[in-house]
mmCIF file of C-alpha atoms in Angstrom:
data_model
loop_
_atom_site.group_PDB
_atom_site.id
_atom_site.type_symbol
_atom_site.label_atom_id
_atom_site.label_comp_id
_atom_site.label_asym_id
_atom_site.label_seq_id
_atom_site.Cartn_x
_atom_site.Cartn_y
_atom_site.Cartn_z
ATOM 1 C CA MET A 574 7.296 -26.053 44.028
ATOM 2 C CA ASP A 575 5.812 -22.567 44.470
ATOM 3 C CA ARG A 576 8.078 -21.339 41.701
ATOM 4 C CA VAL A 577 6.770 -24.021 39.339
ATOM 5 C CA ALA A 578 3.172 -23.183 40.257
ATOM 6 C CA ARG A 579 3.735 -19.450 39.655
ATOM 7 C CA LYS A 580 5.315 -20.169 36.285
ATOM 8 C CA SER A 581 2.377 -22.413 35.379
ATOM 9 C CA ARG A 582 -0.149 -19.685 36.312
ATOM 10 C CA ARG A 583 1.847 -17.117 34.324
ATOM 11 C CA ASN A 584 1.824 -19.379 31.274
ATOM 12 C CA ARG A 585 -1.950 -19.897 31.555
ATOM 13 C CA ARG A 586 -2.554 -16.136 31.783
ATOM 14 C CA ARG A 587 -0.305 -15.612 28.764
ATOM 15 C CA LEU A 588 -2.227 -18.288 26.847
ATOM 16 C CA TRP A 589 -5.593 -16.637 27.576
ATOM 17 C CA ALA A 590 -4.156 -13.243 26.622
ATOM 18 C CA HIS A 591 -2.988 -14.551 23.244
ATOM 19 C CA LEU A 592 -6.154 -16.515 22.491
ATOM 20 C CA PRO A 593 -8.159 -13.514 21.113
ATOM 21 C CA LEU A 594 -5.207 -12.590 18.907
ATOM 22 C CA ALA A 595 -5.021 -16.160 17.587
ATOM 23 C CA ILE A 596 -8.758 -16.113 16.784
ATOM 24 C CA VAL A 597 -8.441 -12.803 14.908
ATOM 25 C CA ALA A 598 -5.381 -14.136 13.031
ATOM 26 C CA VAL A 599 -7.246 -17.263 11.922
ATOM 27 C CA ALA A 600 -10.281 -15.187 10.853
ATOM 28 C CA THR A 601 -7.944 -12.980 8.797
ATOM 29 C CA ILE A 602 -6.261 -15.934 7.112
ATOM 30 C CA ILE A 603 -9.487 -17.743 6.142
ATOM 31 C CA PRO A 604 -10.317 -15.538 3.088
ATOM 32 C CA PHE A 605 -6.767 -16.001 1.754
ATOM 33 C CA TYR A 606 -7.036 -19.765 2.298
ATOM 34 C CA VAL A 607 -10.347 -19.895 0.414
ATOM 35 C CA MET A 608 -8.914 -17.797 -2.408
ATOM 36 C CA ILE A 609 -5.819 -19.992 -2.825
ATOM 37 C CA VAL A 610 -7.624 -23.346 -2.499
ATOM 38 C CA LEU A 611 -10.356 -22.422 -4.986
ATOM 39 C CA SER A 612 -7.706 -21.169 -7.437
ATOM 40 C CA LEU A 613 -6.187 -24.666 -7.387
ATOM 41 C CA ARG A 614 -9.385 -26.333 -8.571
ATOM 42 C CA LYS A 615 -10.439 -27.080 -12.110
ATOM 43 C CA GLY A 616 -13.915 -26.834 -13.551
ATOM 44 C CA ARG A 617 -16.785 -24.402 -13.561
ATOM 45 C CA SER A 618 -18.997 -26.217 -11.065
ATOM 46 C CA LEU A 619 -17.566 -26.615 -7.567
ATOM 47 C CA SER A 620 -19.243 -28.392 -4.710
ATOM 48 C CA LEU A 621 -18.807 -26.412 -1.522
ATOM 49 C CA PRO A 622 -17.563 -26.997 1.151
ATOM 50 C CA ASP A 623 -15.766 -30.070 -0.286
ATOM 51 C CA ALA A 624 -13.927 -27.805 -2.745
ATOM 52 C CA LEU A 625 -12.246 -26.064 0.196
ATOM 53 C CA LEU A 626 -10.337 -29.191 1.222
ATOM 54 C CA PRO A 627 -6.657 -28.975 0.223
ATOM 55 C CA PHE A 628 -6.711 -31.953 -2.177
ATOM 56 C CA HIS A 629 -6.629 -32.467 -5.966
ATOM 57 C CA VAL A 630 -4.326 -29.552 -6.735
ATOM 58 C CA ASN A 631 -4.632 -28.299 -10.303
ATOM 59 C CA PHE A 632 -2.865 -25.258 -11.813
ATOM 60 C CA GLY A 633 -5.129 -25.137 -14.861
ATOM 61 C CA ALA A 634 -6.864 -21.946 -13.713
ATOM 62 C CA TYR A 635 -3.508 -20.118 -13.565
ATOM 63 C CA ALA A 636 -2.693 -21.370 -17.061
ATOM 64 C CA ASP A 637 -6.086 -20.094 -18.257
ATOM 65 C CA VAL A 638 -5.455 -16.641 -16.771
ATOM 66 C CA LEU A 639 -1.918 -16.347 -18.140
ATOM 67 C CA ALA A 640 -3.049 -17.659 -21.529
ATOM 68 C CA HIS A 641 -5.161 -14.555 -21.979
ATOM 69 C CA ALA A 642 -3.268 -12.350 -24.415
ATOM 70 C CA GLN A 643 -3.471 -9.151 -22.365
ATOM 71 C CA VAL A 644 -2.896 -10.327 -18.786
ATOM 72 C CA VAL A 645 0.869 -9.800 -18.996
ATOM 73 C CA ARG A 646 0.287 -6.325 -20.421
ATOM 74 C CA TRP A 647 -2.115 -5.537 -17.569
ATOM 75 C CA MET A 648 0.559 -6.656 -15.087
ATOM 76 C CA LEU A 649 3.127 -4.374 -16.717
ATOM 77 C CA ASN A 650 0.657 -1.468 -16.720
ATOM 78 C CA THR A 651 -0.056 -2.054 -13.016
ATOM 79 C CA ALA A 652 3.642 -2.335 -12.162
ATOM 80 C CA ALA A 653 4.412 0.908 -14.007
ATOM 81 C CA TYR A 654 1.445 2.678 -12.390
ATOM 82 C CA SER A 655 2.413 1.474 -8.889
ATOM 83 C CA VAL A 656 6.198 1.857 -9.003
ATOM 84 C CA ILE A 657 6.239 5.308 -10.656
ATOM 85 C CA SER A 658 3.545 6.519 -8.243
ATOM 86 C CA VAL A 659 5.509 5.243 -5.216
ATOM 87 C CA VAL A 660 8.682 7.036 -6.316
ATOM 88 C CA LEU A 661 6.959 10.334 -7.116
ATOM 89 C CA VAL A 662 4.714 10.320 -4.034
ATOM 90 C CA LEU A 663 7.724 9.730 -1.754
ATOM 91 C CA VAL A 664 9.736 12.471 -3.474
ATOM 92 C CA PHE A 665 6.959 15.071 -3.262
ATOM 93 C CA ALA A 666 5.913 14.061 0.273
ATOM 94 C CA SER A 667 9.486 14.169 1.632
ATOM 95 C CA PHE A 668 10.198 17.622 0.141
ATOM 96 C CA ALA A 669 6.909 19.074 1.386
ATOM 97 C CA ALA A 670 7.192 17.390 4.798
ATOM 98 C CA TYR A 671 10.699 18.802 5.314
ATOM 99 C CA ALA A 672 9.412 22.293 4.558
ATOM 100 C CA PHE A 673 6.432 21.947 6.919
ATOM 101 C CA ALA A 674 8.543 20.370 9.681
ATOM 102 C CA LYS A 675 11.766 22.387 9.683
ATOM 103 C CA LYS A 676 11.187 25.614 7.771
ATOM 104 C CA ARG A 677 9.583 28.801 9.061
ATOM 105 C CA PHE A 678 7.402 30.723 6.604
ATOM 106 C CA PHE A 679 4.230 32.767 6.663
ATOM 107 C CA GLY A 680 1.038 30.711 6.773
ATOM 108 C CA ARG A 681 2.823 27.404 7.341
ATOM 109 C CA ASN A 682 0.410 26.057 9.944
ATOM 110 C CA ALA A 683 -2.680 27.341 8.090
ATOM 111 C CA MET A 684 -1.535 25.644 4.880
ATOM 112 C CA PHE A 685 -0.754 22.394 6.673
ATOM 113 C CA TRP A 686 -4.058 22.172 8.522
ATOM 114 C CA THR A 687 -5.927 23.093 5.334
ATOM 115 C CA LEU A 688 -4.224 20.189 3.601
ATOM 116 C CA LEU A 689 -5.144 17.885 6.486
ATOM 117 C CA ALA A 690 -8.757 19.053 6.268
ATOM 118 C CA THR A 691 -8.922 17.697 2.712
ATOM 119 C CA LEU A 692 -8.715 14.211 4.239
ATOM 120 C CA MET A 693 -12.254 14.763 5.487
ATOM 121 C CA VAL A 694 -13.563 15.108 1.908
ATOM 122 C CA PRO A 695 -14.828 11.737 0.579
ATOM 123 C CA TYR A 696 -12.802 10.537 -2.393
ATOM 124 C CA HIS A 697 -15.923 9.980 -4.493
ATOM 125 C CA LEU A 698 -16.772 13.711 -4.311
ATOM 126 C CA THR A 699 -13.481 14.578 -5.988
ATOM 127 C CA LEU A 700 -13.768 11.914 -8.669
ATOM 128 C CA ILE A 701 -15.908 13.922 -11.126
ATOM 129 C CA PRO A 702 -13.803 17.157 -10.965
ATOM 130 C CA GLN A 703 -10.690 14.980 -11.262
ATOM 131 C CA PHE A 704 -12.116 13.225 -14.314
ATOM 132 C CA ILE A 705 -13.079 16.542 -15.992
ATOM 133 C CA LEU A 706 -9.638 18.028 -15.296
ATOM 134 C CA ILE A 707 -7.743 15.046 -16.719
ATOM 135 C CA SER A 708 -10.152 14.905 -19.667
ATOM 136 C CA LYS A 709 -9.479 18.595 -20.478
ATOM 137 C CA MET A 710 -5.742 17.800 -20.405
ATOM 138 C CA ASP A 711 -6.213 14.846 -22.806
ATOM 139 C CA GLY A 712 -4.949 12.490 -20.106
ATOM 140 C CA LEU A 713 -7.691 9.874 -20.277
ATOM 141 C CA ASP A 714 -6.514 6.407 -21.288
ATOM 142 C CA THR A 715 -2.866 7.325 -20.634
ATOM 143 C CA LEU A 716 -0.374 6.281 -17.956
ATOM 144 C CA TRP A 717 0.356 9.842 -16.845
ATOM 145 C CA GLY A 718 -3.384 10.508 -16.616
ATOM 146 C CA LEU A 719 -3.596 7.667 -14.093
ATOM 147 C CA ILE A 720 -0.591 8.787 -12.066
ATOM 148 C CA VAL A 721 -0.847 12.583 -11.814
ATOM 149 C CA PRO A 722 -4.076 12.829 -9.728
ATOM 150 C CA THR A 723 -2.614 10.495 -7.080
ATOM 151 C CA LEU A 724 0.658 12.362 -6.476
ATOM 152 C CA ALA A 725 -0.650 14.845 -3.890
ATOM 153 C CA ASN A 726 -0.927 12.332 -1.065
ATOM 154 C CA THR A 727 -1.837 14.162 2.143
ATOM 155 C CA GLN A 728 -1.551 11.054 4.326
ATOM 156 C CA ALA A 729 2.030 10.492 3.169
ATOM 157 C CA LEU A 730 2.817 14.165 3.754
ATOM 158 C CA PHE A 731 1.407 14.037 7.284
ATOM 159 C CA LEU A 732 3.333 10.908 8.287
ATOM 160 C CA MET A 733 6.577 12.199 6.785
ATOM 161 C CA ARG A 734 6.189 15.534 8.597
ATOM 162 C CA GLN A 735 5.598 13.842 11.931
ATOM 163 C CA PHE A 736 8.698 11.705 11.429
ATOM 164 C CA ILE A 737 10.955 14.570 10.299
ATOM 165 C CA MET A 738 9.848 16.690 13.285
ATOM 166 C CA GLY A 739 11.556 14.067 15.465
ATOM 167 C CA ILE A 740 14.958 14.788 13.890
ATOM 168 C CA PRO A 741 16.865 17.116 16.293
ATOM 169 C CA ASP A 742 17.169 20.707 15.106
ATOM 170 C CA GLU A 743 20.705 20.726 16.564
ATOM 171 C CA LEU A 744 21.779 18.103 14.021
ATOM 172 C CA ILE A 745 20.524 20.232 11.139
ATOM 173 C CA GLU A 746 22.051 23.410 12.569
ATOM 174 C CA ALA A 747 25.418 21.670 13.054
ATOM 175 C CA ALA A 748 25.421 20.581 9.412
ATOM 176 C CA ARG A 749 24.475 24.100 8.362
ATOM 177 C CA ILE A 750 27.342 25.581 10.404
ATOM 178 C CA ASP A 751 29.708 23.100 8.707
ATOM 179 C CA GLY A 752 28.749 24.681 5.404
ATOM 180 C CA ALA A 753 26.112 22.269 4.124
ATOM 181 C CA GLY A 754 23.693 23.846 1.662
ATOM 182 C CA GLU A 755 19.981 23.154 1.728
ATOM 183 C CA ILE A 756 20.119 20.405 -0.920
ATOM 184 C CA ARG A 757 23.081 18.644 0.718
ATOM 185 C CA LEU A 758 21.496 19.063 4.142
ATOM 186 C CA PHE A 759 18.277 17.437 2.973
ATOM 187 C CA TRP A 760 19.991 14.701 0.935
ATOM 188 C CA GLN A 761 22.757 13.721 3.394
ATOM 189 C CA ILE A 762 21.283 14.566 6.824
ATOM 190 C CA VAL A 763 17.480 14.451 6.723
ATOM 191 C CA LEU A 764 16.699 11.835 4.080
ATOM 192 C CA PRO A 765 18.896 9.015 5.543
ATOM 193 C CA GLN A 766 17.093 9.453 8.880
ATOM 194 C CA THR A 767 13.735 8.816 7.226
ATOM 195 C CA LYS A 768 14.442 5.371 5.731
ATOM 196 C CA PRO A 769 11.978 3.522 8.035
ATOM 197 C CA ILE A 770 9.045 5.822 7.256
ATOM 198 C CA LEU A 771 9.958 5.890 3.551
ATOM 199 C CA ALA A 772 9.861 2.084 3.490
ATOM 200 C CA THR A 773 6.564 2.031 5.389
ATOM 201 C CA LEU A 774 4.979 4.589 3.093
ATOM 202 C CA GLY A 775 6.446 2.785 0.088
ATOM 203 C CA VAL A 776 4.587 -0.397 1.075
ATOM 204 C CA PHE A 777 1.339 1.481 1.705
ATOM 205 C CA VAL A 778 1.462 3.572 -1.471
ATOM 206 C CA PHE A 779 2.355 0.497 -3.534
ATOM 207 C CA LEU A 780 -0.544 -1.368 -1.949
ATOM 208 C CA TRP A 781 -2.993 1.480 -2.628
ATOM 209 C CA HIS A 782 -2.007 1.755 -6.280
ATOM 210 C CA TRP A 783 -1.681 -1.962 -6.990
ATOM 211 C CA ASN A 784 -5.192 -2.538 -5.661
ATOM 212 C CA ASP A 785 -6.648 0.676 -7.093
ATOM 213 C CA PHE A 786 -9.758 -0.036 -9.102
ATOM 214 C CA LEU A 787 -12.137 2.944 -9.235
ATOM 215 C CA TRP A 788 -9.894 5.616 -10.776
ATOM 216 C CA PRO A 789 -8.311 3.254 -13.379
ATOM 217 C CA LEU A 790 -11.824 2.033 -14.251
ATOM 218 C CA VAL A 791 -12.981 5.616 -14.842
ATOM 219 C CA ALA A 792 -9.826 6.882 -16.557
ATOM 220 C CA THR A 793 -9.110 4.029 -18.994
ATOM 221 C CA ARG A 794 -11.057 3.060 -22.078
ATOM 222 C CA SER A 795 -9.089 0.535 -24.132
ATOM 223 C CA PRO A 796 -8.059 -2.916 -22.793
ATOM 224 C CA ASP A 797 -4.445 -2.136 -23.731
ATOM 225 C CA HIS A 798 -4.369 0.515 -20.984
ATOM 226 C CA TYR A 799 -6.190 -1.464 -18.287
ATOM 227 C CA VAL A 800 -4.468 -2.204 -14.993
ATOM 228 C CA LEU A 801 -4.730 -5.696 -13.529
ATOM 229 C CA THR A 802 -7.769 -5.076 -11.322
ATOM 230 C CA VAL A 803 -9.793 -3.581 -14.172
ATOM 231 C CA GLY A 804 -8.622 -6.218 -16.657
ATOM 232 C CA LEU A 805 -9.477 -9.143 -14.382
ATOM 233 C CA ASN A 806 -12.865 -7.588 -13.710
ATOM 234 C CA SER A 807 -13.476 -7.480 -17.467
ATOM 235 C CA LEU A 808 -12.486 -11.159 -17.690
ATOM 236 C CA GLN A 809 -14.966 -12.017 -14.960
ATOM 237 C CA ALA A 810 -17.634 -10.114 -16.872
ATOM 238 C CA GLN A 811 -16.917 -12.416 -19.816
ATOM 239 C CA ASP A 812 -18.291 -15.402 -17.888
ATOM 240 C CA SER A 813 -15.011 -16.687 -16.444
ATOM 241 C CA SER A 814 -15.250 -19.487 -13.898
ATOM 242 C CA LEU A 815 -14.795 -19.010 -10.161
ATOM 243 C CA THR A 816 -11.431 -20.793 -10.238
ATOM 244 C CA VAL A 817 -10.091 -18.435 -12.914
ATOM 245 C CA THR A 818 -11.304 -15.426 -10.925
ATOM 246 C CA MET A 819 -9.567 -16.743 -7.790
ATOM 247 C CA ALA A 820 -6.372 -17.463 -9.736
ATOM 248 C CA GLY A 821 -6.405 -13.883 -10.987
ATOM 249 C CA ALA A 822 -6.886 -12.636 -7.415
ATOM 250 C CA VAL A 823 -3.888 -14.691 -6.238
ATOM 251 C CA LEU A 824 -1.723 -13.301 -9.048
ATOM 252 C CA THR A 825 -2.785 -9.798 -8.015
ATOM 253 C CA PHE A 826 -1.939 -10.519 -4.393
ATOM 254 C CA LEU A 827 1.529 -12.075 -4.896
ATOM 255 C CA PRO A 828 3.471 -8.861 -5.752
ATOM 256 C CA ILE A 829 2.066 -7.162 -2.649
ATOM 257 C CA LEU A 830 3.195 -10.080 -0.487
ATOM 258 C CA LEU A 831 6.651 -9.974 -2.094
ATOM 259 C CA VAL A 832 7.028 -6.226 -1.428
ATOM 260 C CA TYR A 833 5.941 -6.675 2.188
ATOM 261 C CA VAL A 834 8.379 -9.560 2.784
ATOM 262 C CA LEU A 835 11.285 -7.600 1.290
ATOM 263 C CA LEU A 836 10.543 -4.438 3.310
ATOM 264 C CA GLN A 837 9.156 -6.045 6.460
ATOM 265 C CA ARG A 838 12.106 -4.988 8.640
ATOM 266 C CA TYR A 839 11.744 -1.317 7.667
ATOM 267 C CA PHE A 840 7.945 -1.551 7.783
ATOM 268 C CA VAL A 841 7.845 -2.717 11.422
ATOM 269 C CA ARG A 842 10.439 -0.145 12.449
ATOM 270 C CA GLY A 843 8.570 2.637 10.680
ATOM 271 C CA VAL A 844 5.252 1.716 12.274
ATOM 272 C CA THR A 845 6.899 1.624 15.700
ATOM 273 C CA MET A 846 8.734 4.941 15.359
ATOM 274 C CA SER A 847 5.900 6.896 13.741
ATOM 275 C CA GLY A 848 3.136 5.552 15.967
ATOM 276 C CA LEU A 849 1.223 4.509 12.847
ATOM 277 C CA LYS A 850 -1.745 2.289 13.643
#
C-alpha cells in the first residue's frame, strides 16, 4: 500500500514538474496553428475568432500563391542561396576550427578572441560597409553577392572549434605516426568525428539563410533575383489577402520543418555534445 502511495506521489510531482513545459509548448504552437488555419481559409474578410476554428478547409490561398509566376523562381533562388551557403559555411568553419583547435601558431588565441569579439558588433552596423563593398564588386542583384558576405560565420567557427577540441590529441598523433598527411588526417580522422555538430550547424545555417530578409532586401533589385521572404513581402505590398500571406508563410516554413525532421537525430546529439543552448 505504501509503495502504491509513494508511486502516486511521485507521479503527481512529475506532473507538476512537466506542467510549465506543457504550457510553454502550447504557447509556442499557437502561432503555427493560427498561421496554418488562416492559410486554409478563403476570402479577404475573415471574422475572428471564428476563422481560427479548424473547419471549412480550403486550399485556394495556396493555389493563389503558387499561381504567381515568380513564386517558384523565388523558391529556387532561396534554395540555392541556403544550400550553397550551408555547404560553404561548413567547409570554411571546419577548416578554420581545426586550425584554431589543434594547430599551434603565433597569435592563435589573439586572432580567435578578436574574431569572437566581432559577435558583439550589431549586424546593422556592418550592413552599410557590406553593401558598399559588394556594390564596388558589382555583386548587387547576383547570387554570389548574396552568399559571399555570409560565409565568415563566427558562431559556426566557435562551435566547431569547441567540438574539435574534444577530439583526443592522441588519436591525431597516432594517425600522424601511421603516416597520415594533414589532408588525410583532417578528412579521415577529424571530419567523421564532427558529424553531429556539422548536422546541427547545417540546420541552423539553413534556417538563418532560408529566413534571411534584410540582406536579400538590400542586395537585390529585380524580382527575378528575389528570395522567398522578399518576394512574398512584395506580394503582400500588392494588397494580397491575409489568407494568401499565411499560405506563403506556411510554404516558407515547410522546407525548414523537412530539414529538421531529416536531421533531428544528429541535431539532438550535436546539441547534447556541444552544450549548445
